[in-house]
Short mmCIF file of C-alpha atoms in Angstrom, two decimals:
data_model
loop_
_atom_site.label_atom_id
_atom_site.label_comp_id
_atom_site.label_asym_id
_atom_site.label_seq_id
_atom_site.Cartn_x
_atom_site.Cartn_y
_atom_site.Cartn_z
CA UNK A 1 12.34 46.32 199.82
CA UNK A 2 12.75 49.34 197.57
CA UNK A 3 13.02 48.65 193.85
CA UNK A 4 16.40 49.56 192.39
CA UNK A 5 16.25 52.29 189.76
CA UNK A 6 16.34 50.87 186.25
CA UNK A 7 18.98 52.21 183.88
CA UNK A 8 17.56 54.26 181.01
CA UNK A 9 14.00 53.68 182.21
CA UNK A 10 12.43 56.62 180.30
CA UNK A 11 14.05 55.56 177.04
CA UNK A 12 13.02 51.93 177.58
CA UNK A 13 9.43 52.99 178.18
CA UNK A 14 9.49 55.07 175.00
CA UNK A 15 10.52 51.98 173.05
CA UNK A 16 7.37 50.31 174.37
CA UNK A 17 5.13 53.21 173.39
CA UNK A 18 2.71 51.02 171.42
CA UNK A 19 1.54 49.34 174.65
CA UNK A 20 1.86 52.40 176.90
CA UNK A 21 -1.26 54.52 177.47
CA UNK A 22 0.02 57.83 178.81
CA UNK A 23 -3.31 59.63 179.24
CA UNK A 24 -5.84 56.89 180.01
CA UNK A 25 -8.50 59.38 181.06
CA UNK A 26 -8.83 60.35 177.39
CA UNK A 27 -10.02 56.82 176.57
CA UNK A 28 -12.73 56.53 179.19
CA UNK A 29 -15.70 54.89 177.53
CA UNK A 30 -13.75 54.18 174.33
CA UNK A 31 -11.27 51.45 175.23
CA UNK A 32 -12.84 49.16 172.63
CA UNK A 33 -11.84 51.68 169.98
CA UNK A 34 -8.26 51.71 171.26
CA UNK A 35 -8.09 47.90 171.17
CA UNK A 36 -9.92 47.94 167.82
CA UNK A 37 -12.36 45.24 168.93
CA UNK A 38 -15.27 44.64 171.31
CA UNK A 39 -13.63 41.89 173.37
CA UNK A 40 -14.14 41.91 177.17
CA UNK A 41 -11.68 44.02 179.15
CA UNK A 42 -9.90 42.69 182.24
CA UNK A 43 -7.57 44.80 184.37
CA UNK A 44 -4.79 43.89 186.76
CA UNK A 45 -4.08 46.41 189.47
CA UNK A 46 -0.43 46.21 190.48
CA UNK A 47 0.98 44.15 187.61
CA UNK A 48 4.54 44.00 188.91
CA UNK A 49 6.99 42.65 186.33
CA UNK A 50 4.20 41.34 184.15
CA UNK A 51 4.39 37.55 184.39
CA UNK A 52 0.68 37.27 185.17
CA UNK A 53 -0.76 39.65 182.58
CA UNK A 54 1.53 38.36 179.82
CA UNK A 55 0.67 34.76 180.70
CA UNK A 56 -3.06 35.51 180.75
CA UNK A 57 -2.90 37.42 177.46
CA UNK A 58 -1.22 34.47 175.77
CA UNK A 59 -3.85 32.05 177.09
CA UNK A 60 -6.78 34.33 176.30
CA UNK A 61 -6.23 36.19 173.00
CA UNK A 62 -9.97 36.94 172.92
CA UNK A 63 -9.72 39.11 176.05
CA UNK A 64 -8.20 42.59 176.27
CA UNK A 65 -6.00 43.23 179.29
CA UNK A 66 -5.02 46.53 180.88
CA UNK A 67 -2.27 46.46 183.50
CA UNK A 68 -1.95 49.22 186.06
CA UNK A 69 1.29 49.83 187.96
CA UNK A 70 2.44 53.08 189.54
CA UNK A 71 6.16 52.23 189.76
CA UNK A 72 7.87 52.96 186.44
CA UNK A 73 10.94 50.89 187.25
CA UNK A 74 8.64 47.87 187.58
CA UNK A 75 6.13 48.46 184.80
CA UNK A 76 8.87 48.95 182.20
CA UNK A 77 9.85 45.28 182.60
CA UNK A 78 6.24 44.17 182.10
CA UNK A 79 5.95 46.36 179.01
CA UNK A 80 9.12 44.93 177.54
CA UNK A 81 7.87 41.36 178.06
CA UNK A 82 4.66 42.23 176.26
CA UNK A 83 6.40 43.81 173.30
CA UNK A 84 8.85 40.90 173.07
CA UNK A 85 5.95 38.43 173.06
CA UNK A 86 4.26 40.35 170.24
CA UNK A 87 0.96 40.63 172.11
CA UNK A 88 -1.68 43.01 170.81
CA UNK A 89 -4.24 42.50 173.60
CA UNK A 90 -2.32 44.13 176.47
CA UNK A 91 -1.96 47.81 177.35
CA UNK A 92 -0.29 49.49 180.32
CA UNK A 93 -0.83 52.62 182.35
CA UNK A 94 1.58 53.90 184.99
CA UNK A 95 -1.04 55.36 187.32
CA UNK A 96 -2.39 54.98 190.83
CA UNK A 97 -5.42 52.70 191.25
CA UNK A 98 -7.11 55.40 193.32
CA UNK A 99 -7.89 57.15 190.03
CA UNK A 100 -9.65 54.16 188.44
CA UNK A 101 -12.95 56.04 188.12
CA UNK A 102 -11.22 58.58 185.88
CA UNK A 103 -10.22 55.88 183.39
CA UNK A 104 -13.27 53.63 182.99
CA UNK A 105 -17.01 53.98 182.76
CA UNK A 106 -19.55 51.89 184.64
CA UNK A 107 -19.60 48.35 183.25
CA UNK A 108 -16.58 48.90 181.01
CA UNK A 109 -14.50 46.36 182.96
CA UNK A 110 -15.53 42.72 183.21
CA UNK A 111 -12.93 41.53 185.71
CA UNK A 112 -10.34 42.95 188.11
CA UNK A 113 -7.28 40.99 189.23
CA UNK A 114 -5.61 41.82 192.54
CA UNK A 115 -2.47 39.72 192.85
CA UNK A 116 -0.20 39.88 195.90
CA UNK A 117 -1.11 43.43 196.73
CA UNK A 118 0.83 45.29 199.41
CA UNK A 119 -0.69 44.12 202.75
CA UNK A 120 -0.02 47.44 204.51
CA UNK A 121 0.38 45.56 207.78
CA UNK A 122 -0.21 48.38 210.28
CA UNK A 123 -3.82 49.01 211.31
CA UNK A 124 -3.48 52.71 210.55
CA UNK A 125 -2.56 51.76 206.96
CA UNK A 126 -5.72 49.68 206.37
CA UNK A 127 -7.26 52.27 204.04
CA UNK A 128 -4.39 51.75 201.62
CA UNK A 129 -5.18 48.06 201.12
CA UNK A 130 -6.67 47.38 197.70
CA UNK A 131 -9.47 45.36 199.30
CA UNK A 132 -10.47 48.09 201.74
CA UNK A 133 -13.99 49.52 201.39
CA UNK A 134 -12.46 52.70 199.98
CA UNK A 135 -11.23 50.75 196.95
CA UNK A 136 -14.17 48.34 196.75
CA UNK A 137 -16.42 51.38 196.33
CA UNK A 138 -14.24 52.56 193.45
CA UNK A 139 -14.44 49.16 191.75
CA UNK A 140 -18.24 49.40 191.87
CA UNK A 141 -17.96 52.42 189.60
CA UNK A 142 -16.45 50.38 186.74
CA UNK A 143 -17.95 46.89 187.21
CA UNK A 144 -21.54 45.85 186.64
CA UNK A 145 -23.76 43.19 188.17
CA UNK A 146 -22.15 39.75 187.83
CA UNK A 147 -18.61 40.97 187.18
CA UNK A 148 -15.73 39.57 189.19
CA UNK A 149 -12.74 40.48 191.30
CA UNK A 150 -10.14 37.71 191.52
CA UNK A 151 -7.83 38.09 194.49
CA UNK A 152 -4.65 36.19 195.42
CA UNK A 153 -2.20 36.74 198.27
CA UNK A 154 0.39 34.97 200.38
CA UNK A 155 -0.55 37.04 203.43
CA UNK A 156 -3.10 35.29 205.66
CA UNK A 157 -3.93 38.42 207.64
CA UNK A 158 -4.66 40.36 204.46
CA UNK A 159 -6.77 37.49 203.16
CA UNK A 160 -8.87 37.39 206.32
CA UNK A 161 -9.23 41.17 206.22
CA UNK A 162 -10.32 40.93 202.59
CA UNK A 163 -12.89 38.22 203.29
CA UNK A 164 -14.51 40.48 205.86
CA UNK A 165 -14.24 43.54 203.62
CA UNK A 166 -15.89 41.86 200.63
CA UNK A 167 -18.67 40.46 202.81
CA UNK A 168 -19.32 43.85 204.40
CA UNK A 169 -19.86 45.27 200.91
CA UNK A 170 -22.22 42.41 200.00
CA UNK A 171 -19.99 40.84 197.39
CA UNK A 172 -20.80 37.19 196.75
CA UNK A 173 -17.73 35.04 197.44
CA UNK A 174 -16.85 31.79 195.69
CA UNK A 175 -13.89 29.49 195.03
CA UNK A 176 -12.31 30.41 198.36
CA UNK A 177 -9.14 28.47 199.09
CA UNK A 178 -6.43 28.71 201.73
CA UNK A 179 -4.05 26.59 199.64
CA UNK A 180 -4.45 27.38 195.94
CA UNK A 181 -1.79 25.05 194.58
CA UNK A 182 -3.35 22.04 196.30
CA UNK A 183 -6.96 23.01 195.61
CA UNK A 184 -7.38 21.53 192.15
CA UNK A 185 -8.07 24.94 190.62
CA UNK A 186 -7.27 24.88 186.90
CA UNK A 187 -5.96 27.69 184.73
CA UNK A 188 -3.93 29.47 187.40
CA UNK A 189 -1.26 31.79 185.99
CA UNK A 190 1.46 32.59 188.51
CA UNK A 191 3.01 35.97 189.18
CA UNK A 192 6.74 36.32 189.81
CA UNK A 193 6.03 36.56 193.55
CA UNK A 194 3.84 33.47 193.46
CA UNK A 195 6.55 31.41 191.80
CA UNK A 196 8.93 32.37 194.59
CA UNK A 197 6.42 31.58 197.34
CA UNK A 198 5.59 28.25 195.70
CA UNK A 199 9.25 27.24 195.71
CA UNK A 200 9.34 28.02 199.43
CA UNK A 201 6.30 25.84 200.04
CA UNK A 202 4.16 28.75 201.23
CA UNK A 203 0.36 28.53 200.85
CA UNK A 204 -1.42 30.88 198.48
CA UNK A 205 -4.83 32.24 199.41
CA UNK A 206 -7.41 32.96 196.73
CA UNK A 207 -11.03 34.01 196.28
CA UNK A 208 -13.45 35.25 193.66
CA UNK A 209 -15.84 38.07 194.54
CA UNK A 210 -18.88 38.82 192.40
CA UNK A 211 -20.03 42.42 192.26
CA UNK A 212 -23.58 42.69 193.66
CA UNK A 213 -24.76 45.29 191.17
CA UNK A 214 -25.69 48.23 193.36
CA UNK A 215 -23.77 51.32 192.30
CA UNK A 216 -22.12 53.00 195.29
#
């Protein structure tokens, strides 16, 4: 479903300028300076309306979060939530994840969150999935040995594809569950999509993948 255009989106984004990084490539290797601390940096690729990243930032003030979203009409809502909450450990960039290597140096990111990514259901669209080898190779450029990717989805086919994809790239998998909300996992922060799926009684699939440490 196509997102409806938000009224006055450019002006609304301007009002959130303190959390909006317009030229992230200029901060490659110096994100700590931008955050004004040396706290670990976690990124969410495809932050949607921001429920997850805002919730995580509130729970973990000692972690810096960077949210990536390429749809301005979506990211503006996440930015507004962050500003309203008065958070100083969240920044946003309206960019495509394919450019991640332009924004971060090797080892600059401690964790990547992939939450309810587009499943791109057709086989010919597989390369666009954020857990395809094409993207996993990009993540290896910014993670270091022992760093994590946390992945959640409601789509069983995408989850199975992702399991195979991570294994093929020698990631070490842990905390795999086919029903997150009945798994006993603690500390889960739900996205707006997840809340909806939970109300419908749909299972949520989740895994943690540890980067093996070999630079691609």
